Amino acid sequence: MSTDLGFWVLQMLNALQLSMLLFLLSVGLTVIFGLMHFVNLAHGSLYAFGAYVAASLSGAFGYWGGFVLAPLAVAALGAVLYFTLIRSMRRAGPMAQVLVTFGLIFVAVDATRLIWGDLPMGSAVPKTFEGQLALLGVQYPIYRLFIIGLGLTVLAALTLVLSRTQIGAMIRAGVDNDQMAACLGINVERMFMSVFVLGCALAGLAGAVAAPVLSVTPDMGLQILIPTLIVIVIGGLGSLKGAVVGSLIFGFVQTFGAVLLPTLNSVLIYALLAAVLVIRPEGLLPAKG
Amino acid sequence: MFRHTPLRLTTLGLMAAGSLIYAIIAGFFGLEILAEIAILAILVIALDLVAGFGGMVSLCHGALMGVGAYAFTVAANEAGMTALPAMVLAIALSAAIAFAIGAVCARSIGIYFIMATLAFGQMGYSFVFQSSLFGGDDGLSGAPRLDLSALGIDLTDSRTFAFYAIALVALAYLVAALTLRSGLGRSLVGLHHNEKRLRALGLTVWRAKATAFAISGAIAGLAGCLAAQHTQYISPGLMSWTVSGEALVVVILGGLGTLVGPILGAILFVVLKHEISSITPYWHAIVGLILIAVVMSRANGVFGFIEARIAARTRTRKPTLKEADADA
């Protein structure tokens, strides 16, 4: 079977789809870290919140209602978090940040259980993307192709904004040296807030897109957290390119590991992470040279 | 440096006396809770040793505890060893693995250290979760308890087991305190303050870090042996990173870098857990809120708060230089 071209195409698409989902999550987390040096372990919970909002709204407003409203809701939640917790924890050191956001995970998991209950929720694929498409000799669900396309679109948009616009230049300056950026008249504080909220919105978007393919459960945020962290640590904390490379590495290692080396699969990605940390402690493509 | 201040000694004495009295009067359920506290207390002593004094915030201590528990169970069940050699083997294995992790991660600091230990911990978790030798996600049952019948002690009795658990906590504390008072402990604290200075003084940094991590791992392995003997059933859940996260929470709630505080934290955590979960199924949220409040308050946990309060009071009453020095 593994000599069959269709098999490789299929696994390649699966790997790409996983990579793009992880990219949507990790890009927000990594840019927040690069800019603010803030480790937000609750990022996965924001993704879960997005998935729940999308799943519950899809009944009333259809899939696209949830698709638009979930990122907005998560962004609003992110803004609330920013002003209540994140801003005052910014200079507190990594351990305090890890702990506060770890506490947030506890609260978030129980809050979702309280609001939506313990049972998994489902949400339907939109009508436009139902069915399968024949591609290079394999049948592949259109919705999953949509996820790949969405990830690539977000990637293109972010690359464009970061490399070609003034806001992008300001953000890059902030990642490089926030004090110097502030001296040059950039309102770093406001930029932090916008980037944090945008990162949250992307997590919400990831949740909304993931809702129809994964089951929406209270612990989905916790489950996605470790892969997301692996992605940004492999790629290098704070860099957009790192998030892309990290997502692709994770997606491909995980998918091809599962079919080619099923016995070693789960250990493989952690071993890779450990190897990266030993050889290049700052990740493959760190934000700062 | 780690000192036994009168407050710390008093707290230790009170906790020891309290747990011994409780072990005499408690019913079956109380004894189970006592054993649970003891396991957590040993684990947090191990974590505070490296995190509180060496600044090595580890998220793999749950996995190291799991190594102890699994090695003990497999050595006793599969290799047919009796409980005592199996325990020694399990603790040695935990220490060896911890040494390797410590050596590899010695160059990483801050968030990278946290992530690296998280990776190693999850690697162990996934390995055990998939491995058929270790029972996969079903876990393993049938770990024996230590056989002390030669001394006339029967550990299958839960009251005796509670005393045994308390004795192991005392042992773990003693090892940690002696380590901190040794040259290695002083180097560890020095490394936390200024690594470059210690390197300039000629210390082999990675070896000091790895050795401290190994001792901490050995203590975590002891916690694992006790856990395996307590419930006589172990599952991969023991090794999940959330267990390490919870241990870190307990260290913080108790008081990072006080060694006494985390034990107090373990008592408070387990008691609170049982009290709150009898009222509401959402006890994790309450723990999360308490954690956020404690970290945001900038107090060093419950014990650190008490220490700071008493230090402030002594200073205002008798502001002599000598006392202020002793408090620092």
PDB file of C-alpha atoms in Angstrom, chain A residues 33-267:
ATOM      1  CA  PHE A  33       5.683  35.430  23.281  1.00  0.00           C
ATOM      2  CA  GLY A  34       8.052  37.181  20.934  1.00  0.00           C
ATOM      3  CA  LEU A  35       6.532  40.548  21.606  1.00  0.00           C
ATOM      4  CA  MET A  36       5.602  40.359  25.271  1.00  0.00           C
ATOM      5  CA  HIS A  37       7.712  37.457  26.562  1.00  0.00           C
ATOM      6  CA  PHE A  38       4.528  36.096  27.915  1.00  0.00           C
ATOM      7  CA  VAL A  39       3.805  32.381  28.084  1.00  0.00           C
ATOM      8  CA  ASN A  40       0.106  31.815  27.813  1.00  0.00           C
ATOM      9  CA  LEU A  41      -0.693  28.206  28.680  1.00  0.00           C
ATOM     10  CA  ALA A  42      -4.379  29.093  28.483  1.00  0.00           C
ATOM     11  CA  HIS A  43      -4.114  29.581  24.721  1.00  0.00           C
ATOM     12  CA  GLY A  44      -5.541  26.095  24.210  1.00  0.00           C
ATOM     13  CA  SER A  45      -8.501  27.007  26.405  1.00  0.00           C
ATOM     14  CA  LEU A  46      -9.233  29.973  24.156  1.00  0.00           C
ATOM     15  CA  TYR A  47      -9.281  27.566  21.219  1.00  0.00           C
ATOM     16  CA  ALA A  48     -11.715  25.311  23.100  1.00  0.00           C
ATOM     17  CA  PHE A  49     -13.871  28.319  23.894  1.00  0.00           C
ATOM     18  CA  GLY A  50     -13.920  29.230  20.212  1.00  0.00           C
ATOM     19  CA  ALA A  51     -14.977  25.703  19.301  1.00  0.00           C
ATOM     20  CA  TYR A  52     -17.803  25.757  21.852  1.00  0.00           C
ATOM     21  CA  VAL A  53     -19.064  29.144  20.747  1.00  0.00           C
ATOM     22  CA  ALA A  54     -18.990  28.054  17.105  1.00  0.00           C
ATOM     23  CA  ALA A  55     -20.729  24.751  17.862  1.00  0.00           C
ATOM     24  CA  SER A  56     -23.512  26.375  19.850  1.00  0.00           C
ATOM     25  CA  LEU A  57     -24.037  29.231  17.407  1.00  0.00           C
ATOM     26  CA  SER A  58     -24.095  26.977  14.369  1.00  0.00           C
ATOM     27  CA  GLY A  59     -27.615  25.902  15.354  1.00  0.00           C
ATOM     28  CA  ALA A  60     -29.007  29.450  15.273  1.00  0.00           C
ATOM     29  CA  PHE A  61     -26.809  31.222  12.734  1.00  0.00           C
ATOM     30  CA  GLY A  62     -25.486  28.358  10.659  1.00  0.00           C
ATOM     31  CA  TYR A  63     -21.829  27.437  10.282  1.00  0.00           C
ATOM     32  CA  TRP A  64     -20.768  30.829   8.946  1.00  0.00           C
ATOM     33  CA  GLY A  65     -22.354  32.645  11.874  1.00  0.00           C
ATOM     34  CA  GLY A  66     -20.165  30.657  14.230  1.00  0.00           C
ATOM     35  CA  PHE A  67     -17.172  31.062  11.944  1.00  0.00           C
ATOM     36  CA  VAL A  68     -17.409  34.849  12.216  1.00  0.00           C
ATOM     37  CA  LEU A  69     -18.694  35.237  15.759  1.00  0.00           C
ATOM     38  CA  ALA A  70     -16.440  32.712  17.538  1.00  0.00           C
ATOM     39  CA  PRO A  71     -13.184  34.601  16.818  1.00  0.00           C
ATOM     40  CA  LEU A  72     -14.879  37.834  17.904  1.00  0.00           C
ATOM     41  CA  ALA A  73     -16.099  36.276  21.139  1.00  0.00           C
ATOM     42  CA  VAL A  74     -12.680  34.832  21.879  1.00  0.00           C
ATOM     43  CA  ALA A  75     -11.043  38.170  21.050  1.00  0.00           C
ATOM     44  CA  ALA A  76     -13.393  39.874  23.525  1.00  0.00           C
ATOM     45  CA  LEU A  77     -12.481  37.290  26.159  1.00  0.00           C
ATOM     46  CA  GLY A  78      -8.825  37.864  25.336  1.00  0.00           C
ATOM     47  CA  ALA A  79      -9.224  41.608  25.860  1.00  0.00           C
ATOM     48  CA  VAL A  80     -10.838  40.984  29.247  1.00  0.00           C
ATOM     49  CA  LEU A  81      -7.987  38.635  30.199  1.00  0.00           C
ATOM     50  CA  TYR A  82      -5.442  41.154  29.017  1.00  0.00           C
ATOM     51  CA  PHE A  83      -6.728  43.938  31.212  1.00  0.00           C
ATOM     52  CA  THR A  84      -7.407  41.811  34.280  1.00  0.00           C
ATOM     53  CA  LEU A  85      -4.444  39.424  34.361  1.00  0.00           C
ATOM     54  CA  ILE A  86      -1.965  39.503  31.537  1.00  0.00           C
ATOM     55  CA  ARG A  87      -0.940  43.140  31.749  1.00  0.00           C
ATOM     56  CA  SER A  88       0.022  42.949  35.409  1.00  0.00           C
ATOM     57  CA  MET A  89       1.822  39.613  34.938  1.00  0.00           C
ATOM     58  CA  ARG A  90       3.971  40.791  32.058  1.00  0.00           C
ATOM     59  CA  ARG A  91       7.120  41.423  34.040  1.00  0.00           C
ATOM     60  CA  ALA A  92       6.575  38.654  36.572  1.00  0.00           C
ATOM     61  CA  GLY A  93       8.918  36.050  35.091  1.00  0.00           C
ATOM     62  CA  PRO A  94       8.111  32.821  33.280  1.00  0.00           C
ATOM     63  CA  MET A  95       7.204  30.756  36.310  1.00  0.00           C
ATOM     64  CA  ALA A  96       4.549  33.126  37.621  1.00  0.00           C
ATOM     65  CA  GLN A  97       3.088  33.366  34.101  1.00  0.00           C
ATOM     66  CA  VAL A  98       3.047  29.610  33.664  1.00  0.00           C
ATOM     67  CA  LEU A  99       1.301  29.255  37.011  1.00  0.00           C
ATOM     68  CA  VAL A 100      -1.313  31.943  36.510  1.00  0.00           C
ATOM     69  CA  THR A 101      -2.217  30.635  33.071  1.00  0.00           C
ATOM     70  CA  PHE A 102      -2.174  27.070  34.419  1.00  0.00           C
ATOM     71  CA  GLY A 103      -4.720  28.248  36.984  1.00  0.00           C
ATOM     72  CA  LEU A 104      -6.705  29.770  34.133  1.00  0.00           C
ATOM     73  CA  ILE A 105      -6.813  26.368  32.416  1.00  0.00           C
ATOM     74  CA  PHE A 106      -8.387  24.851  35.543  1.00  0.00           C
ATOM     75  CA  VAL A 107     -10.961  27.617  35.647  1.00  0.00           C
ATOM     76  CA  ALA A 108     -11.636  27.426  31.901  1.00  0.00           C
ATOM     77  CA  VAL A 109     -12.160  23.647  31.842  1.00  0.00           C
ATOM     78  CA  ASP A 110     -14.650  23.802  34.688  1.00  0.00           C
ATOM     79  CA  ALA A 111     -16.351  26.870  33.235  1.00  0.00           C
ATOM     80  CA  THR A 112     -16.979  25.071  29.940  1.00  0.00           C
ATOM     81  CA  ARG A 113     -18.270  22.035  31.849  1.00  0.00           C
ATOM     82  CA  LEU A 114     -20.565  24.333  33.805  1.00  0.00           C
ATOM     83  CA  ILE A 115     -21.913  26.135  30.738  1.00  0.00           C
ATOM     84  CA  TRP A 116     -21.981  23.390  28.097  1.00  0.00           C
ATOM     85  CA  GLY A 117     -21.942  20.208  30.160  1.00  0.00           C
ATOM     86  CA  ASP A 118     -19.638  17.185  30.032  1.00  0.00           C
ATOM     87  CA  LEU A 119     -20.978  15.613  26.849  1.00  0.00           C
ATOM     88  CA  PRO A 120     -19.153  16.210  23.584  1.00  0.00           C
ATOM     89  CA  MET A 121     -20.831  18.611  21.183  1.00  0.00           C
ATOM     90  CA  GLY A 122     -20.991  18.187  17.451  1.00  0.00           C
ATOM     91  CA  SER A 123     -21.267  20.719  14.715  1.00  0.00           C
ATOM     92  CA  ALA A 124     -22.017  20.169  11.060  1.00  0.00           C
ATOM     93  CA  VAL A 125     -19.825  20.900   8.083  1.00  0.00           C
ATOM     94  CA  PRO A 126     -21.269  23.798   6.036  1.00  0.00           C
ATOM     95  CA  LYS A 127     -23.355  22.833   2.997  1.00  0.00           C
ATOM     96  CA  THR A 128     -20.884  24.387   0.571  1.00  0.00           C
ATOM     97  CA  PHE A 129     -18.096  22.114   1.736  1.00  0.00           C
ATOM     98  CA  GLU A 130     -19.968  18.851   2.076  1.00  0.00           C
ATOM     99  CA  GLY A 131     -18.790  15.845   0.159  1.00  0.00           C
ATOM    100  CA  GLN A 132     -15.475  14.897  -1.306  1.00  0.00           C
ATOM    101  CA  LEU A 133     -13.272  16.034  -4.097  1.00  0.00           C
ATOM    102  CA  ALA A 134     -11.185  13.851  -6.374  1.00  0.00           C
ATOM    103  CA  LEU A 135      -7.614  15.058  -6.212  1.00  0.00           C
ATOM    104  CA  LEU A 136      -4.606  13.294  -7.761  1.00  0.00           C
ATOM    105  CA  GLY A 137      -6.488  10.033  -7.652  1.00  0.00           C
ATOM    106  CA  VAL A 138      -7.801  10.232  -4.084  1.00  0.00           C
ATOM    107  CA  GLN A 139     -11.145  11.261  -2.668  1.00  0.00           C
ATOM    108  CA  TYR A 140     -10.612  13.930  -0.035  1.00  0.00           C
ATOM    109  CA  PRO A 141     -13.224  15.773   2.077  1.00  0.00           C
ATOM    110  CA  ILE A 142     -13.690  19.293   0.760  1.00  0.00           C
ATOM    111  CA  TYR A 143     -13.959  20.700   4.278  1.00  0.00           C
ATOM    112  CA  ARG A 144     -10.453  19.532   5.123  1.00  0.00           C
ATOM    113  CA  LEU A 145      -9.153  21.154   1.959  1.00  0.00           C
ATOM    114  CA  PHE A 146     -10.891  24.299   3.161  1.00  0.00           C
ATOM    115  CA  ILE A 147      -8.913  24.125   6.429  1.00  0.00           C
ATOM    116  CA  ILE A 148      -5.675  23.844   4.462  1.00  0.00           C
ATOM    117  CA  GLY A 149      -6.710  26.782   2.281  1.00  0.00           C
ATOM    118  CA  LEU A 150      -7.679  28.871   5.292  1.00  0.00           C
ATOM    119  CA  GLY A 151      -4.364  28.202   7.002  1.00  0.00           C
ATOM    120  CA  LEU A 152      -2.467  29.190   3.874  1.00  0.00           C
ATOM    121  CA  THR A 153      -4.568  32.349   3.504  1.00  0.00           C
ATOM    122  CA  VAL A 154      -3.899  33.404   7.095  1.00  0.00           C
ATOM    123  CA  LEU A 155      -0.224  32.647   6.598  1.00  0.00           C
ATOM    124  CA  ALA A 156      -0.106  34.753   3.445  1.00  0.00           C
ATOM    125  CA  ALA A 157      -1.981  37.621   5.078  1.00  0.00           C
ATOM    126  CA  LEU A 158       0.239  37.621   8.165  1.00  0.00           C
ATOM    127  CA  THR A 159       3.418  37.438   6.095  1.00  0.00           C
ATOM    128  CA  LEU A 160       2.209  40.350   4.005  1.00  0.00           C
ATOM    129  CA  VAL A 161       1.259  42.450   7.025  1.00  0.00           C
ATOM    130  CA  LEU A 162       4.457  41.681   8.923  1.00  0.00           C
ATOM    131  CA  SER A 163       6.840  42.243   6.048  1.00  0.00           C
ATOM    132  CA  ARG A 164       5.164  44.950   3.974  1.00  0.00           C
ATOM    133  CA  THR A 165       3.150  47.281   6.203  1.00  0.00           C
ATOM    134  CA  GLN A 166       4.064  49.860   8.795  1.00  0.00           C
ATOM    135  CA  ILE A 167       2.218  47.988  11.536  1.00  0.00           C
ATOM    136  CA  GLY A 168       4.237  44.913  10.634  1.00  0.00           C
ATOM    137  CA  ALA A 169       7.457  46.864  10.879  1.00  0.00           C
ATOM    138  CA  MET A 170       6.391  48.167  14.287  1.00  0.00           C
ATOM    139  CA  ILE A 171       5.633  44.663  15.498  1.00  0.00           C
ATOM    140  CA  ARG A 172       8.971  43.386  14.214  1.00  0.00           C
ATOM    141  CA  ALA A 173      10.699  46.271  15.965  1.00  0.00           C
ATOM    142  CA  GLY A 174       8.853  45.378  19.159  1.00  0.00           C
ATOM    143  CA  VAL A 175       9.923  41.730  18.941  1.00  0.00           C
ATOM    144  CA  ASP A 176      13.486  42.798  18.343  1.00  0.00           C
ATOM    145  CA  ASN A 177      13.749  45.328  21.156  1.00  0.00           C
ATOM    146  CA  ASP A 178      10.612  46.650  22.802  1.00  0.00           C
ATOM    147  CA  GLN A 179      12.359  49.388  24.774  1.00  0.00           C
ATOM    148  CA  MET A 180      14.030  50.799  21.712  1.00  0.00           C
ATOM    149  CA  ALA A 181      10.731  50.605  19.846  1.00  0.00           C
ATOM    150  CA  ALA A 182       9.075  52.563  22.637  1.00  0.00           C
ATOM    151  CA  CYS A 183      11.841  55.175  22.436  1.00  0.00           C
ATOM    152  CA  LEU A 184      11.109  55.582  18.741  1.00  0.00           C
ATOM    153  CA  GLY A 185       7.581  56.652  19.572  1.00  0.00           C
ATOM    154  CA  ILE A 186       5.726  53.395  19.062  1.00  0.00           C
ATOM    155  CA  ASN A 187       2.934  52.858  21.556  1.00  0.00           C
ATOM    156  CA  VAL A 188       4.211  49.449  22.583  1.00  0.00           C
ATOM    157  CA  GLU A 189       1.552  48.931  25.226  1.00  0.00           C
ATOM    158  CA  ARG A 190      -1.278  49.357  22.725  1.00  0.00           C
ATOM    159  CA  MET A 191       0.517  47.164  20.224  1.00  0.00           C
ATOM    160  CA  PHE A 192       0.866  44.410  22.845  1.00  0.00           C
ATOM    161  CA  MET A 193      -2.851  44.565  23.462  1.00  0.00           C
ATOM    162  CA  SER A 194      -3.763  44.427  19.770  1.00  0.00           C
ATOM    163  CA  VAL A 195      -1.411  41.535  19.092  1.00  0.00           C
ATOM    164  CA  PHE A 196      -2.660  39.624  22.108  1.00  0.00           C
ATOM    165  CA  VAL A 197      -6.277  40.085  21.073  1.00  0.00           C
ATOM    166  CA  LEU A 198      -5.492  39.129  17.479  1.00  0.00           C
ATOM    167  CA  GLY A 199      -3.696  36.000  18.693  1.00  0.00           C
ATOM    168  CA  CYS A 200      -6.775  35.113  20.729  1.00  0.00           C
ATOM    169  CA  ALA A 201      -9.014  35.690  17.708  1.00  0.00           C
ATOM    170  CA  LEU A 202      -6.866  33.307  15.648  1.00  0.00           C
ATOM    171  CA  ALA A 203      -7.158  30.695  18.407  1.00  0.00           C
ATOM    172  CA  GLY A 204     -10.923  31.191  18.308  1.00  0.00           C
ATOM    173  CA  LEU A 205     -10.871  30.809  14.536  1.00  0.00           C
ATOM    174  CA  ALA A 206      -8.903  27.564  14.892  1.00  0.00           C
ATOM    175  CA  GLY A 207     -11.514  26.337  17.348  1.00  0.00           C
ATOM    176  CA  ALA A 208     -14.358  27.265  15.033  1.00  0.00           C
ATOM    177  CA  VAL A 209     -12.812  25.419  12.080  1.00  0.00           C
ATOM    178  CA  ALA A 210     -11.842  22.424  14.172  1.00  0.00           C
ATOM    179  CA  ALA A 211     -15.333  22.016  15.685  1.00  0.00           C
ATOM    180  CA  PRO A 212     -16.816  20.012  12.761  1.00  0.00           C
ATOM    181  CA  VAL A 213     -13.808  17.663  12.406  1.00  0.00           C
ATOM    182  CA  LEU A 214     -12.964  17.051  16.075  1.00  0.00           C
ATOM    183  CA  SER A 215     -15.372  16.389  18.892  1.00  0.00           C
ATOM    184  CA  VAL A 216     -15.889  19.426  21.065  1.00  0.00           C
ATOM    185  CA  THR A 217     -15.097  18.387  24.646  1.00  0.00           C
ATOM    186  CA  PRO A 218     -14.079  20.316  27.776  1.00  0.00           C
ATOM    187  CA  ASP A 219     -10.525  18.974  27.641  1.00  0.00           C
ATOM    188  CA  MET A 220      -9.890  19.726  23.956  1.00  0.00           C
ATOM    189  CA  GLY A 221      -7.956  22.818  24.963  1.00  0.00           C
ATOM    190  CA  LEU A 222      -5.668  20.798  27.171  1.00  0.00           C
ATOM    191  CA  GLN A 223      -5.153  18.209  24.437  1.00  0.00           C
ATOM    192  CA  ILE A 224      -4.090  20.734  21.810  1.00  0.00           C
ATOM    193  CA  LEU A 225      -1.879  22.699  24.209  1.00  0.00           C
ATOM    194  CA  ILE A 226       1.085  20.330  24.220  1.00  0.00           C
ATOM    195  CA  PRO A 227       1.272  20.039  20.390  1.00  0.00           C
ATOM    196  CA  THR A 228       1.060  23.823  20.131  1.00  0.00           C
ATOM    197  CA  LEU A 229       3.861  24.296  22.633  1.00  0.00           C
ATOM    198  CA  ILE A 230       5.975  21.721  20.808  1.00  0.00           C
ATOM    199  CA  VAL A 231       5.419  23.590  17.551  1.00  0.00           C
ATOM    200  CA  ILE A 232       6.567  26.924  18.911  1.00  0.00           C
ATOM    201  CA  VAL A 233       9.520  25.509  20.807  1.00  0.00           C
ATOM    202  CA  ILE A 234      10.743  23.537  17.777  1.00  0.00           C
ATOM    203  CA  GLY A 235      10.229  26.525  15.514  1.00  0.00           C
ATOM    204  CA  GLY A 236      11.721  29.056  17.883  1.00  0.00           C
ATOM    205  CA  LEU A 237       9.712  31.175  20.281  1.00  0.00           C
ATOM    206  CA  GLY A 238       8.503  34.412  18.784  1.00  0.00           C
ATOM    207  CA  SER A 239       9.032  33.851  15.087  1.00  0.00           C
ATOM    208  CA  LEU A 240       6.397  33.561  12.384  1.00  0.00           C
ATOM    209  CA  LYS A 241       8.630  31.430  10.183  1.00  0.00           C
ATOM    210  CA  GLY A 242       9.306  29.222  13.173  1.00  0.00           C
ATOM    211  CA  ALA A 243       5.592  28.677  13.699  1.00  0.00           C
ATOM    212  CA  VAL A 244       5.206  27.671  10.035  1.00  0.00           C
ATOM    213  CA  VAL A 245       8.166  25.300  10.071  1.00  0.00           C
ATOM    214  CA  GLY A 246       7.245  23.918  13.491  1.00  0.00           C
ATOM    215  CA  SER A 247       3.637  23.261  12.423  1.00  0.00           C
ATOM    216  CA  LEU A 248       4.731  21.505   9.260  1.00  0.00           C
ATOM    217  CA  ILE A 249       7.285  19.381  11.113  1.00  0.00           C
ATOM    218  CA  PHE A 250       4.745  18.436  13.747  1.00  0.00           C
ATOM    219  CA  GLY A 251       1.996  17.696  11.245  1.00  0.00           C
ATOM    220  CA  PHE A 252       4.182  15.521   9.031  1.00  0.00           C
ATOM    221  CA  VAL A 253       6.021  13.686  11.810  1.00  0.00           C
ATOM    222  CA  GLN A 254       2.764  12.976  13.604  1.00  0.00           C
ATOM    223  CA  THR A 255       0.847  11.841  10.516  1.00  0.00           C
ATOM    224  CA  PHE A 256       3.568   9.796   8.823  1.00  0.00           C
ATOM    225  CA  GLY A 257       4.771   8.477  12.174  1.00  0.00           C
ATOM    226  CA  ALA A 258       1.300   7.089  12.824  1.00  0.00           C
ATOM    227  CA  VAL A 259       1.220   5.124   9.548  1.00  0.00           C
ATOM    228  CA  LEU A 260       4.876   4.176   9.128  1.00  0.00           C
ATOM    229  CA  LEU A 261       6.092   3.657  12.699  1.00  0.00           C
ATOM    230  CA  PRO A 262       2.956   3.046  14.752  1.00  0.00           C
ATOM    231  CA  THR A 263       4.835   1.639  17.743  1.00  0.00           C
ATOM    232  CA  LEU A 264       7.165   4.597  18.116  1.00  0.00           C
ATOM    233  CA  ASN A 265       4.766   7.245  16.955  1.00  0.00           C
ATOM    234  CA  SER A 266       3.936   9.064  20.175  1.00  0.00           C
ATOM    235  CA  VAL A 267       7.518   9.110  21.402  1.00  0.00           C
TER     236      VAL A 267
END
